[in-house]
Short mmCIF file of N, CA and C in Angstrom, two decimals:
data_model
loop_
_atom_site.label_atom_id
_atom_site.label_comp_id
_atom_site.label_asym_id
_atom_site.label_seq_id
_atom_site.Cartn_x
_atom_site.Cartn_y
_atom_site.Cartn_z
N ALA A 18 10.20 -41.83 2.38
CA ALA A 18 11.13 -44.19 1.29
C ALA A 18 12.38 -43.68 0.79
N LYS A 19 12.37 -43.10 0.12
CA LYS A 19 13.37 -42.54 -1.21
C LYS A 19 15.39 -41.90 0.16
N PRO A 20 14.80 -42.04 0.75
CA PRO A 20 15.85 -41.76 1.42
C PRO A 20 16.27 -43.03 2.60
N ALA A 21 15.39 -43.47 2.70
CA ALA A 21 16.01 -45.31 2.88
C ALA A 21 16.68 -46.09 2.22
N VAL A 22 15.68 -46.09 0.85
CA VAL A 22 15.96 -46.85 -0.46
C VAL A 22 18.24 -46.04 -0.99
N ASN A 23 17.98 -44.97 -0.76
CA ASN A 23 18.88 -43.57 -1.15
C ASN A 23 20.55 -44.95 -0.57
N GLY A 24 20.68 -45.50 -2.26
CA GLY A 24 22.26 -45.51 -1.49
C GLY A 24 22.15 -47.00 -1.12
N ALA A 25 20.84 -47.79 -1.05
CA ALA A 25 21.38 -49.29 -0.60
C ALA A 25 21.14 -50.43 -1.51
N ILE A 26 21.11 -49.64 -2.22
CA ILE A 26 20.64 -50.84 -3.63
C ILE A 26 21.23 -49.67 -4.83
N ALA A 27 21.92 -51.62 -5.72
CA ALA A 27 22.81 -50.77 -6.85
C ALA A 27 22.09 -50.56 -8.19
N SER A 28 21.34 -51.92 -8.03
CA SER A 28 20.47 -52.08 -8.81
C SER A 28 19.25 -53.00 -9.33
N VAL A 29 17.91 -53.06 -9.51
CA VAL A 29 17.22 -54.15 -10.30
C VAL A 29 17.70 -54.34 -11.01
N VAL A 30 16.83 -55.58 -10.72
CA VAL A 30 15.73 -57.17 -11.10
C VAL A 30 14.81 -56.99 -11.55
N THR A 31 13.91 -56.99 -12.43
CA THR A 31 12.41 -57.01 -12.70
C THR A 31 11.68 -58.26 -13.89
N GLU A 32 10.77 -58.89 -13.37
CA GLU A 32 10.34 -59.46 -14.56
C GLU A 32 8.61 -59.25 -13.26
N GLN A 33 8.85 -59.57 -14.93
CA GLN A 33 6.11 -59.65 -15.23
C GLN A 33 5.92 -60.69 -15.00
N CYS A 34 4.99 -61.56 -14.03
CA CYS A 34 5.18 -62.84 -13.93
C CYS A 34 3.34 -62.75 -14.21
N PHE A 35 2.60 -63.75 -15.12
CA PHE A 35 0.94 -63.18 -14.95
C PHE A 35 0.14 -64.94 -13.71
N ASN A 36 -0.08 -63.96 -12.87
CA ASN A 36 -1.38 -65.40 -12.86
C ASN A 36 -2.62 -65.38 -12.40
N VAL A 37 -3.07 -66.92 -12.98
CA VAL A 37 -3.82 -67.54 -13.55
C VAL A 37 -4.74 -67.79 -12.38
N GLU A 38 -6.34 -67.28 -12.92
CA GLU A 38 -7.18 -68.69 -11.73
C GLU A 38 -7.93 -69.22 -13.62
N VAL A 39 -7.89 -70.91 -13.10
CA VAL A 39 -8.82 -71.92 -14.64
C VAL A 39 -10.16 -72.17 -12.75
N THR A 40 -10.37 -73.08 -13.58
CA THR A 40 -12.01 -73.92 -12.78
C THR A 40 -11.88 -75.25 -13.32
N SER A 41 -10.66 -75.56 -14.14
CA SER A 41 -10.12 -77.05 -13.83
C SER A 41 -9.26 -76.97 -14.65
N ALA A 42 -8.10 -78.03 -15.09
CA ALA A 42 -6.48 -77.50 -15.43
C ALA A 42 -6.79 -77.50 -16.55
N LEU A 43 -5.83 -77.12 -17.77
CA LEU A 43 -5.62 -77.63 -18.34
C LEU A 43 -5.41 -77.99 -19.15
N THR A 44 -5.49 -78.48 -20.85
CA THR A 44 -5.06 -79.28 -21.55
C THR A 44 -3.53 -78.81 -21.98
N ALA A 45 -3.00 -79.89 -22.77
CA ALA A 45 -1.39 -79.49 -23.18
C ALA A 45 -1.64 -78.13 -24.38
N GLU A 46 -2.96 -78.61 -25.03
CA GLU A 46 -3.59 -76.89 -25.83
C GLU A 46 -3.97 -76.13 -25.74
N GLU A 47 -4.44 -76.04 -24.86
CA GLU A 47 -4.93 -74.04 -24.25
C GLU A 47 -3.53 -74.10 -23.65
N MET A 48 -2.70 -74.30 -23.04
CA MET A 48 -1.37 -74.20 -22.16
C MET A 48 -0.67 -74.21 -23.48
N ASN A 49 -0.39 -74.19 -24.16
CA ASN A 49 0.58 -73.34 -25.62
C ASN A 49 -0.07 -72.09 -25.54
N THR A 50 -1.63 -72.43 -26.14
CA THR A 50 -2.56 -70.28 -26.20
C THR A 50 -2.51 -70.20 -25.87
N LEU A 51 -2.58 -70.45 -23.99
CA LEU A 51 -2.41 -69.24 -23.10
C LEU A 51 -1.34 -68.78 -23.45
N GLN A 52 -0.12 -69.26 -22.37
CA GLN A 52 0.56 -68.63 -23.01
C GLN A 52 1.63 -68.06 -24.62
N TRP A 53 1.24 -68.74 -25.34
CA TRP A 53 1.22 -66.85 -26.09
C TRP A 53 0.43 -66.16 -26.24
N LEU A 54 -0.42 -66.22 -25.99
CA LEU A 54 -1.07 -64.84 -25.03
C LEU A 54 -0.32 -63.57 -24.78
N LEU A 55 0.54 -64.11 -23.45
CA LEU A 55 1.12 -64.14 -22.25
C LEU A 55 2.29 -63.62 -22.47
N ARG A 56 3.10 -64.51 -23.66
CA ARG A 56 4.59 -64.00 -24.67
C ARG A 56 4.14 -62.86 -25.05
N GLU A 57 5.61 -62.15 -24.57
CA GLU A 57 6.32 -60.47 -25.28
C GLU A 57 6.56 -60.30 -26.06
N THR A 58 5.90 -60.33 -27.38
CA THR A 58 6.14 -60.27 -28.95
C THR A 58 7.81 -59.45 -28.92
N PHE A 59 8.69 -59.14 -27.97
CA PHE A 59 9.44 -58.90 -28.51
C PHE A 59 10.92 -59.28 -27.70
N GLU A 60 10.30 -59.91 -26.61
CA GLU A 60 11.73 -60.95 -25.98
C GLU A 60 10.29 -63.04 -25.63
N PRO A 61 10.70 -63.03 -27.11
CA PRO A 61 9.68 -64.59 -26.59
C PRO A 61 10.49 -64.86 -25.80
N ASP A 62 11.49 -65.31 -25.60
CA ASP A 62 12.48 -66.50 -25.37
C ASP A 62 12.78 -66.50 -23.39
N LEU A 63 12.27 -65.12 -23.27
CA LEU A 63 12.45 -64.84 -21.83
C LEU A 63 11.34 -65.58 -20.23
N PHE A 64 9.71 -65.62 -21.46
CA PHE A 64 8.67 -66.48 -20.93
C PHE A 64 9.47 -67.64 -20.07
N THR A 65 8.66 -67.89 -18.52
CA THR A 65 9.01 -69.00 -18.60
C THR A 65 7.65 -69.60 -17.21
N ASP A 66 7.54 -70.57 -16.64
CA ASP A 66 6.33 -71.49 -16.71
C ASP A 66 6.37 -70.84 -15.06
N ALA A 67 7.25 -70.51 -14.64
CA ALA A 67 7.82 -70.24 -13.23
C ALA A 67 8.98 -68.80 -12.40
N THR A 68 8.74 -68.35 -11.67
CA THR A 68 9.94 -66.90 -11.67
C THR A 68 10.68 -67.30 -11.48
N GLN A 69 11.66 -66.75 -11.70
CA GLN A 69 13.54 -66.65 -12.31
C GLN A 69 14.35 -65.59 -11.15
N LEU A 70 13.08 -65.22 -10.42
CA LEU A 70 14.09 -63.41 -8.79
C LEU A 70 13.66 -65.01 -7.52
N THR A 71 14.10 -65.45 -7.31
CA THR A 71 14.62 -66.01 -5.90
C THR A 71 15.23 -65.18 -5.28
N GLY A 72 14.66 -65.70 -3.42
CA GLY A 72 15.69 -64.52 -2.51
C GLY A 72 14.99 -64.47 -2.10
N ASP A 73 16.31 -63.32 -0.33
CA ASP A 73 15.16 -62.22 0.66
C ASP A 73 15.09 -61.10 -0.39
N SER A 74 15.12 -60.96 -1.49
CA SER A 74 15.64 -59.44 -1.67
C SER A 74 14.42 -59.21 -2.52
N VAL A 75 13.67 -60.11 -3.04
CA VAL A 75 12.82 -60.18 -3.84
C VAL A 75 11.81 -58.77 -3.14
N VAL A 76 11.27 -58.38 -4.01
CA VAL A 76 9.84 -57.23 -3.68
C VAL A 76 8.91 -58.38 -4.88
N GLU A 77 7.21 -58.00 -4.36
CA GLU A 77 6.52 -58.53 -5.97
C GLU A 77 5.38 -57.48 -5.19
N VAL A 78 4.69 -56.93 -6.36
CA VAL A 78 3.96 -55.61 -6.15
C VAL A 78 2.74 -56.05 -7.01
N GLY A 79 1.67 -56.05 -6.42
CA GLY A 79 0.83 -56.39 -7.72
C GLY A 79 -0.56 -55.85 -7.81
N PRO A 80 -1.73 -56.75 -8.26
CA PRO A 80 -3.00 -55.97 -7.82
C PRO A 80 -3.24 -56.56 -6.53
N ARG A 81 -4.47 -55.67 -5.82
CA ARG A 81 -4.79 -56.36 -4.27
C ARG A 81 -6.29 -57.18 -5.11
N LEU A 82 -5.98 -58.14 -3.66
CA LEU A 82 -6.51 -59.71 -4.35
C LEU A 82 -8.28 -59.21 -3.50
N ALA A 83 -9.28 -58.31 -3.11
CA ALA A 83 -9.63 -58.67 -2.82
C ALA A 83 -10.66 -58.32 -4.16
N PHE A 84 -10.25 -58.08 -5.23
CA PHE A 84 -11.52 -57.70 -6.45
C PHE A 84 -11.28 -56.89 -7.73
N GLN A 85 -11.26 -57.79 -9.08
CA GLN A 85 -10.93 -58.23 -10.30
C GLN A 85 -9.52 -57.11 -10.81
N SER A 86 -8.54 -56.92 -11.34
CA SER A 86 -8.73 -55.66 -11.52
C SER A 86 -8.93 -55.19 -13.29
N ALA A 87 -9.23 -54.30 -13.90
CA ALA A 87 -9.65 -54.66 -14.93
C ALA A 87 -9.22 -55.56 -15.75
N TRP A 88 -7.47 -55.51 -15.79
CA TRP A 88 -6.24 -55.42 -16.59
C TRP A 88 -6.87 -56.68 -16.38
N SER A 89 -7.00 -57.35 -15.41
CA SER A 89 -7.65 -58.66 -16.19
C SER A 89 -8.68 -59.16 -16.50
N THR A 90 -9.44 -58.25 -16.81
CA THR A 90 -10.82 -58.81 -16.95
C THR A 90 -10.89 -58.22 -18.52
N ASN A 91 -10.41 -57.82 -18.56
CA ASN A 91 -10.07 -57.58 -20.16
C ASN A 91 -8.94 -58.76 -20.60
N ALA A 92 -8.22 -59.82 -20.53
CA ALA A 92 -7.78 -60.47 -20.35
C ALA A 92 -8.21 -61.92 -19.95
N VAL A 93 -9.07 -61.97 -19.33
CA VAL A 93 -10.10 -62.98 -19.34
C VAL A 93 -11.11 -62.94 -20.80
N SER A 94 -11.43 -61.78 -21.09
CA SER A 94 -12.00 -61.13 -22.23
C SER A 94 -11.42 -62.09 -23.40
N ILE A 95 -10.23 -61.33 -23.39
CA ILE A 95 -9.77 -61.97 -24.64
C ILE A 95 -9.18 -63.98 -24.60
N CYS A 96 -9.15 -64.68 -23.68
CA CYS A 96 -9.11 -65.82 -23.40
C CYS A 96 -9.86 -66.25 -23.19
N GLN A 97 -10.88 -65.88 -23.27
CA GLN A 97 -12.23 -67.12 -23.65
C GLN A 97 -13.17 -66.94 -24.86
N ASN A 98 -12.74 -65.12 -26.19
CA ASN A 98 -12.92 -65.35 -27.01
C ASN A 98 -11.73 -66.52 -27.90
N THR A 99 -10.48 -66.91 -26.87
CA THR A 99 -9.81 -67.63 -27.69
C THR A 99 -9.93 -69.46 -27.66
N GLY A 100 -10.48 -69.19 -26.98
CA GLY A 100 -11.44 -70.69 -26.29
C GLY A 100 -10.91 -71.44 -25.32
N LEU A 101 -10.89 -70.04 -24.37
CA LEU A 101 -9.66 -70.34 -22.99
C LEU A 101 -11.20 -70.19 -21.73
N GLY A 102 -12.06 -70.82 -22.09
CA GLY A 102 -13.10 -70.25 -21.41
C GLY A 102 -13.08 -70.55 -20.06
N LYS A 103 -12.16 -71.38 -19.41
CA LYS A 103 -11.22 -71.91 -18.59
C LYS A 103 -11.27 -71.09 -17.21
N VAL A 104 -10.25 -70.22 -17.60
CA VAL A 104 -9.58 -69.26 -17.26
C VAL A 104 -11.11 -67.85 -16.52
N THR A 105 -10.91 -67.68 -15.74
CA THR A 105 -11.73 -67.16 -14.65
C THR A 105 -11.13 -65.82 -14.16
N ARG A 106 -9.79 -65.76 -13.79
CA ARG A 106 -9.17 -64.48 -13.39
C ARG A 106 -7.26 -65.02 -13.71
N LEU A 107 -6.64 -63.69 -14.44
CA LEU A 107 -5.46 -63.54 -14.66
C LEU A 107 -5.37 -61.58 -14.35
N GLU A 108 -3.95 -62.73 -12.72
CA GLU A 108 -3.77 -60.62 -13.19
C GLU A 108 -1.79 -60.91 -12.99
N ARG A 109 -2.13 -59.29 -13.82
CA ARG A 109 -0.20 -59.38 -13.76
C ARG A 109 0.46 -58.45 -13.01
N SER A 110 1.48 -58.86 -11.99
CA SER A 110 2.68 -58.78 -10.27
C SER A 110 3.52 -58.01 -11.94
N ARG A 111 3.99 -57.95 -10.49
CA ARG A 111 5.91 -57.30 -11.13
C ARG A 111 6.80 -57.42 -9.78
N ARG A 112 7.74 -58.44 -10.06
CA ARG A 112 8.61 -58.86 -9.35
C ARG A 112 9.98 -58.02 -8.50
N TYR A 113 10.75 -57.49 -8.68
CA TYR A 113 11.55 -56.23 -8.80
C TYR A 113 13.01 -57.67 -8.09
N SER A 114 14.19 -57.78 -7.88
CA SER A 114 15.89 -58.54 -7.28
C SER A 114 15.52 -57.37 -6.77
N LEU A 115 16.25 -57.17 -5.47
CA LEU A 115 17.58 -55.52 -4.91
C LEU A 115 18.56 -55.93 -5.06
N VAL A 116 19.79 -55.84 -5.74
CA VAL A 116 21.61 -55.65 -5.95
C VAL A 116 20.92 -54.59 -4.60
N ALA A 117 22.39 -55.33 -3.63
CA ALA A 117 22.57 -53.90 -2.12
C ALA A 117 23.50 -53.45 -3.33
N ALA A 118 24.54 -52.02 -2.58
CA ALA A 118 24.77 -51.65 -3.34
C ALA A 118 26.51 -52.40 -2.07
N ALA A 119 28.10 -52.04 -2.36
CA ALA A 119 28.78 -52.44 -2.01
C ALA A 119 28.59 -51.95 0.07
N GLY A 120 29.16 -53.21 0.59
CA GLY A 120 28.79 -53.12 1.75
C GLY A 120 27.78 -52.37 2.43
N LYS A 121 26.80 -52.03 1.71
CA LYS A 121 24.95 -52.00 2.49
C LYS A 121 24.21 -54.58 2.03
N THR A 122 23.41 -53.90 3.10
CA THR A 122 22.49 -55.00 3.44
C THR A 122 20.63 -54.38 2.01
N ILE A 123 20.37 -55.53 2.28
CA ILE A 123 18.42 -55.29 1.80
C ILE A 123 18.44 -55.53 2.82
N ASP A 124 17.57 -54.60 3.41
CA ASP A 124 17.24 -55.10 4.98
C ASP A 124 15.05 -55.17 5.02
N GLU A 125 14.56 -55.25 5.50
CA GLU A 125 13.39 -55.37 5.86
C GLU A 125 12.82 -53.17 5.37
N LYS A 126 13.81 -53.50 5.91
CA LYS A 126 12.80 -51.83 5.98
C LYS A 126 13.52 -51.17 4.95
N ALA A 127 14.62 -51.45 3.84
CA ALA A 127 14.52 -50.90 2.73
C ALA A 127 13.66 -52.02 1.49
N LYS A 128 12.67 -52.74 1.84
CA LYS A 128 12.24 -52.74 0.49
C LYS A 128 11.08 -52.88 0.89
N LEU A 129 11.20 -52.51 1.65
CA LEU A 129 9.47 -52.08 2.09
C LEU A 129 9.45 -49.94 1.40
N ALA A 130 9.80 -50.27 1.97
CA ALA A 130 10.32 -48.36 1.38
C ALA A 130 10.74 -48.91 -0.67
N PHE A 131 11.36 -49.56 -0.88
CA PHE A 131 11.43 -48.76 -2.25
C PHE A 131 9.79 -50.05 -2.89
N ALA A 132 8.92 -51.00 -2.14
CA ALA A 132 7.74 -51.48 -2.39
C ALA A 132 6.62 -49.97 -2.73
N SER A 133 7.06 -48.85 -1.49
CA SER A 133 6.07 -48.18 -1.76
C SER A 133 6.50 -47.18 -2.96
N LEU A 134 8.01 -47.83 -3.35
CA LEU A 134 8.35 -45.52 -4.79
C LEU A 134 7.70 -46.82 -5.54
N VAL A 135 6.94 -48.41 -5.99
CA VAL A 135 6.68 -48.79 -7.56
C VAL A 135 5.55 -49.38 -7.36
N HIS A 136 5.05 -48.88 -6.82
CA HIS A 136 3.43 -49.75 -6.32
C HIS A 136 2.27 -47.95 -5.75
N ASP A 137 1.00 -48.32 -6.82
CA ASP A 137 0.70 -47.13 -5.56
C ASP A 137 -0.81 -48.48 -4.90
N ARG A 138 -0.37 -47.60 -3.72
CA ARG A 138 -1.57 -48.23 -2.17
C ARG A 138 -3.37 -48.45 -2.68
N MET A 139 -3.68 -47.51 -3.20
CA MET A 139 -4.89 -47.58 -3.64
C MET A 139 -5.32 -48.92 -4.34
N THR A 140 -4.40 -49.70 -4.98
CA THR A 140 -4.62 -50.21 -6.21
C THR A 140 -4.67 -51.71 -6.10
N GLU A 141 -2.83 -51.80 -5.37
CA GLU A 141 -1.79 -52.39 -5.40
C GLU A 141 -1.39 -53.26 -3.90
N CYS A 142 -0.93 -53.74 -3.92
CA CYS A 142 -0.24 -54.53 -2.80
C CYS A 142 1.10 -55.05 -2.36
N VAL A 143 1.71 -55.38 -1.90
CA VAL A 143 3.04 -56.12 -2.33
C VAL A 143 2.30 -57.65 -1.23
N TYR A 144 3.74 -58.50 -2.67
CA TYR A 144 3.12 -60.19 -1.69
C TYR A 144 4.50 -60.47 -0.85
N ASP A 145 2.92 -61.18 -0.21
CA ASP A 145 4.39 -61.66 1.58
C ASP A 145 5.38 -63.00 0.46
N SER A 146 4.76 -63.52 -1.21
CA SER A 146 4.69 -64.75 -1.09
C SER A 146 4.44 -64.18 -3.21
N PRO A 147 5.50 -65.38 -3.53
CA PRO A 147 4.50 -65.14 -5.05
C PRO A 147 2.81 -66.29 -4.91
N LEU A 148 2.10 -65.84 -4.79
CA LEU A 148 1.07 -65.88 -5.01
C LEU A 148 0.38 -67.65 -5.33
N ALA A 149 -0.50 -68.18 -4.73
CA ALA A 149 -0.80 -69.39 -4.67
C ALA A 149 -1.87 -69.45 -5.70
N THR A 150 -2.44 -68.41 -5.36
CA THR A 150 -4.23 -68.01 -5.43
C THR A 150 -4.49 -66.89 -5.15
N PHE A 151 -5.94 -66.67 -5.21
CA PHE A 151 -6.59 -65.02 -5.11
C PHE A 151 -7.47 -64.94 -4.66
N VAL A 152 -7.62 -66.15 -3.14
CA VAL A 152 -8.27 -66.08 -2.04
C VAL A 152 -7.78 -65.81 -1.24
N THR A 153 -8.54 -65.18 -0.26
CA THR A 153 -8.01 -63.85 1.02
C THR A 153 -7.59 -64.33 1.98
N ASN A 154 -8.56 -65.27 2.33
CA ASN A 154 -9.80 -65.65 3.91
C ASN A 154 -9.82 -63.90 4.32
N THR A 155 -9.95 -63.03 4.08
CA THR A 155 -10.07 -61.73 4.89
C THR A 155 -11.06 -62.12 5.79
N VAL A 156 -12.03 -61.75 7.37
CA VAL A 156 -13.13 -61.01 6.79
C VAL A 156 -13.82 -59.94 6.89
N PRO A 157 -14.80 -58.52 6.65
CA PRO A 157 -15.01 -57.11 6.19
C PRO A 157 -14.89 -57.48 7.52
N GLU A 158 -14.87 -56.05 7.35
CA GLU A 158 -14.85 -55.35 8.53
C GLU A 158 -15.93 -54.47 8.79
N GLU A 159 -16.83 -54.53 10.28
CA GLU A 159 -18.25 -54.87 10.56
C GLU A 159 -18.62 -52.83 10.32
N VAL A 160 -19.99 -52.97 9.12
CA VAL A 160 -20.04 -51.25 8.71
C VAL A 160 -20.47 -51.19 10.12
N TYR A 161 -20.54 -49.66 10.39
CA TYR A 161 -20.38 -49.00 11.03
C TYR A 161 -21.53 -47.56 10.76
N THR A 162 -22.33 -46.85 11.59
CA THR A 162 -22.64 -45.32 11.05
C THR A 162 -21.67 -44.65 11.63
N VAL A 163 -20.81 -43.55 11.21
CA VAL A 163 -20.81 -42.20 11.25
C VAL A 163 -21.57 -41.56 11.75
N PRO A 164 -21.57 -41.03 12.76
CA PRO A 164 -22.74 -39.88 14.13
C PRO A 164 -22.62 -38.22 13.13
N VAL A 165 -22.48 -38.66 11.99
CA VAL A 165 -22.67 -37.03 11.62
C VAL A 165 -23.41 -35.72 11.92
N LEU A 166 -25.17 -36.69 12.43
CA LEU A 166 -26.18 -35.75 12.90
C LEU A 166 -25.52 -35.24 14.78
N ALA A 167 -25.20 -36.69 14.74
CA ALA A 167 -24.32 -35.35 16.19
C ALA A 167 -22.99 -35.29 16.58
N GLU A 168 -22.22 -35.50 15.66
CA GLU A 168 -21.78 -35.07 16.32
C GLU A 168 -20.54 -33.91 15.32
N GLY A 169 -21.60 -33.31 14.05
CA GLY A 169 -20.84 -32.95 12.57
C GLY A 169 -19.79 -33.15 12.06
N ARG A 170 -18.71 -32.40 11.84
CA ARG A 170 -17.45 -32.13 11.02
C ARG A 170 -16.47 -33.03 11.46
N ALA A 171 -16.70 -32.89 12.89
CA ALA A 171 -15.40 -33.72 14.20
C ALA A 171 -15.68 -35.20 13.55
N ALA A 172 -17.00 -35.86 13.37
CA ALA A 172 -16.64 -37.59 13.07
C ALA A 172 -16.18 -37.28 11.39
N LEU A 173 -16.33 -36.64 11.44
CA LEU A 173 -15.88 -36.66 9.11
C LEU A 173 -14.40 -37.15 9.68
N GLU A 174 -14.31 -36.10 10.00
CA GLU A 174 -11.80 -35.52 10.46
C GLU A 174 -11.88 -36.93 11.32
N LYS A 175 -12.74 -37.85 12.38
CA LYS A 175 -11.95 -39.06 13.12
C LYS A 175 -12.49 -40.03 11.58
N VAL A 176 -13.15 -40.52 11.00
CA VAL A 176 -13.45 -41.37 10.45
C VAL A 176 -12.30 -41.42 9.15
N ASP A 177 -12.00 -39.94 8.78
CA ASP A 177 -10.63 -39.36 7.53
C ASP A 177 -9.12 -40.33 8.21
N LYS A 178 -9.16 -39.86 8.92
CA LYS A 178 -8.43 -39.10 9.51
C LYS A 178 -7.88 -41.56 10.12
N GLU A 179 -8.77 -42.24 10.91
CA GLU A 179 -8.11 -43.48 11.14
C GLU A 179 -9.14 -44.76 9.56
N MET A 180 -9.16 -43.43 8.36
CA MET A 180 -9.34 -45.11 7.33
C MET A 180 -8.65 -44.03 6.55
N GLY A 181 -7.82 -43.68 6.36
CA GLY A 181 -6.35 -42.58 5.60
C GLY A 181 -7.44 -42.17 4.37
N LEU A 182 -8.46 -41.18 4.75
CA LEU A 182 -9.15 -40.96 3.45
C LEU A 182 -8.39 -39.38 2.50
N ALA A 183 -7.69 -38.90 3.43
CA ALA A 183 -7.40 -37.54 3.10
C ALA A 183 -8.91 -36.83 2.43
N PHE A 184 -9.15 -36.78 2.75
CA PHE A 184 -10.15 -36.08 2.22
C PHE A 184 -8.95 -34.19 2.68
N ASP A 185 -10.62 -33.01 2.25
CA ASP A 185 -9.59 -32.40 1.92
C ASP A 185 -10.59 -31.18 2.82
N GLU A 186 -10.67 -29.50 3.04
CA GLU A 186 -12.09 -28.86 3.65
C GLU A 186 -12.91 -28.75 2.29
N GLU A 187 -12.59 -28.77 1.10
CA GLU A 187 -14.44 -29.40 0.32
C GLU A 187 -14.61 -30.40 0.33
N ASP A 188 -14.19 -31.82 0.62
CA ASP A 188 -14.63 -32.43 1.20
C ASP A 188 -14.96 -32.20 2.96
N PHE A 189 -14.73 -32.49 3.13
CA PHE A 189 -15.57 -32.32 4.62
C PHE A 189 -16.43 -31.12 4.52
N ASP A 190 -16.29 -30.31 3.77
CA ASP A 190 -17.84 -29.56 3.31
C ASP A 190 -18.47 -30.18 2.85
N TYR A 191 -18.23 -30.76 1.21
CA TYR A 191 -19.67 -31.48 0.45
C TYR A 191 -20.43 -32.92 0.89
N TYR A 192 -19.04 -33.89 2.52
CA TYR A 192 -20.22 -34.61 2.90
C TYR A 192 -20.52 -34.30 4.54
N LEU A 193 -19.94 -33.03 4.75
CA LEU A 193 -21.61 -33.15 5.49
C LEU A 193 -22.62 -32.37 5.35
N THR A 194 -22.76 -31.19 4.51
CA THR A 194 -24.08 -31.21 4.10
C THR A 194 -24.78 -32.29 2.94
N LEU A 195 -24.26 -33.02 2.23
CA LEU A 195 -24.02 -34.10 1.53
C LEU A 195 -25.76 -34.27 2.62
N PHE A 196 -25.17 -35.06 3.57
CA PHE A 196 -25.39 -35.74 4.39
C PHE A 196 -26.08 -35.68 6.05
N ARG A 197 -25.97 -33.84 6.97
CA ARG A 197 -26.20 -33.59 7.79
C ARG A 197 -28.51 -33.06 7.07
N ASP A 198 -27.54 -32.36 5.63
CA ASP A 198 -28.64 -30.99 5.07
C ASP A 198 -29.68 -31.75 4.15
N ASP A 199 -28.95 -32.33 3.40
CA ASP A 199 -29.77 -33.01 2.20
C ASP A 199 -30.22 -34.88 2.42
N ILE A 200 -29.55 -35.41 2.81
CA ILE A 200 -29.73 -36.41 3.58
C ILE A 200 -30.82 -36.59 4.10
N GLY A 201 -30.03 -36.05 5.66
CA GLY A 201 -30.68 -35.95 6.28
C GLY A 201 -30.26 -37.17 7.25
N ARG A 202 -29.50 -38.28 7.41
CA ARG A 202 -29.01 -38.96 8.01
C ARG A 202 -27.41 -39.51 8.08
N ASP A 203 -26.70 -40.01 8.58
CA ASP A 203 -26.13 -40.35 8.65
C ASP A 203 -24.70 -41.53 7.21
N PRO A 204 -23.80 -41.16 7.29
CA PRO A 204 -23.61 -42.24 6.31
C PRO A 204 -23.13 -43.40 7.20
N THR A 205 -22.89 -44.62 6.21
CA THR A 205 -22.19 -45.71 7.28
C THR A 205 -20.54 -46.75 6.05
#
């Protein structure tokens, strides 16, 4: 990823975004409390109601939408302890505005390469546009059986490659022994 970014980007402007889910609209007093909680104590004047970074060269990364992050769980707890019981989820994302180097342009390949350098693929994802909702409308994949009893290690190697699990030799040995010898059933 670094070669795709190297030389194409002159500088990066960043901001943090707070994406809030509520059960109903907040009153003016509740909004003031929420803003007080979210505002950075060392730069309170930089807090705004909406993103300040726009354009085609903006990359936003944040928590995967399918589950609530630990940060959100703590933030919601704090909100509830300060009288903001309407807040049900609060996630923090990061937006980057990529400034092209002289004579260069920021294309989609450079944006994706940059994004891969600044987020954890296990717990975060790239947002195509600023969040308006946490609803994903994704349909879970069908549950299926990995035929370890019939195919042995080859079945684990196949699912490892398909799902990008990055098993090492110890993982293959452990799961093969666990399901074939100890439990006596195929994993799902």
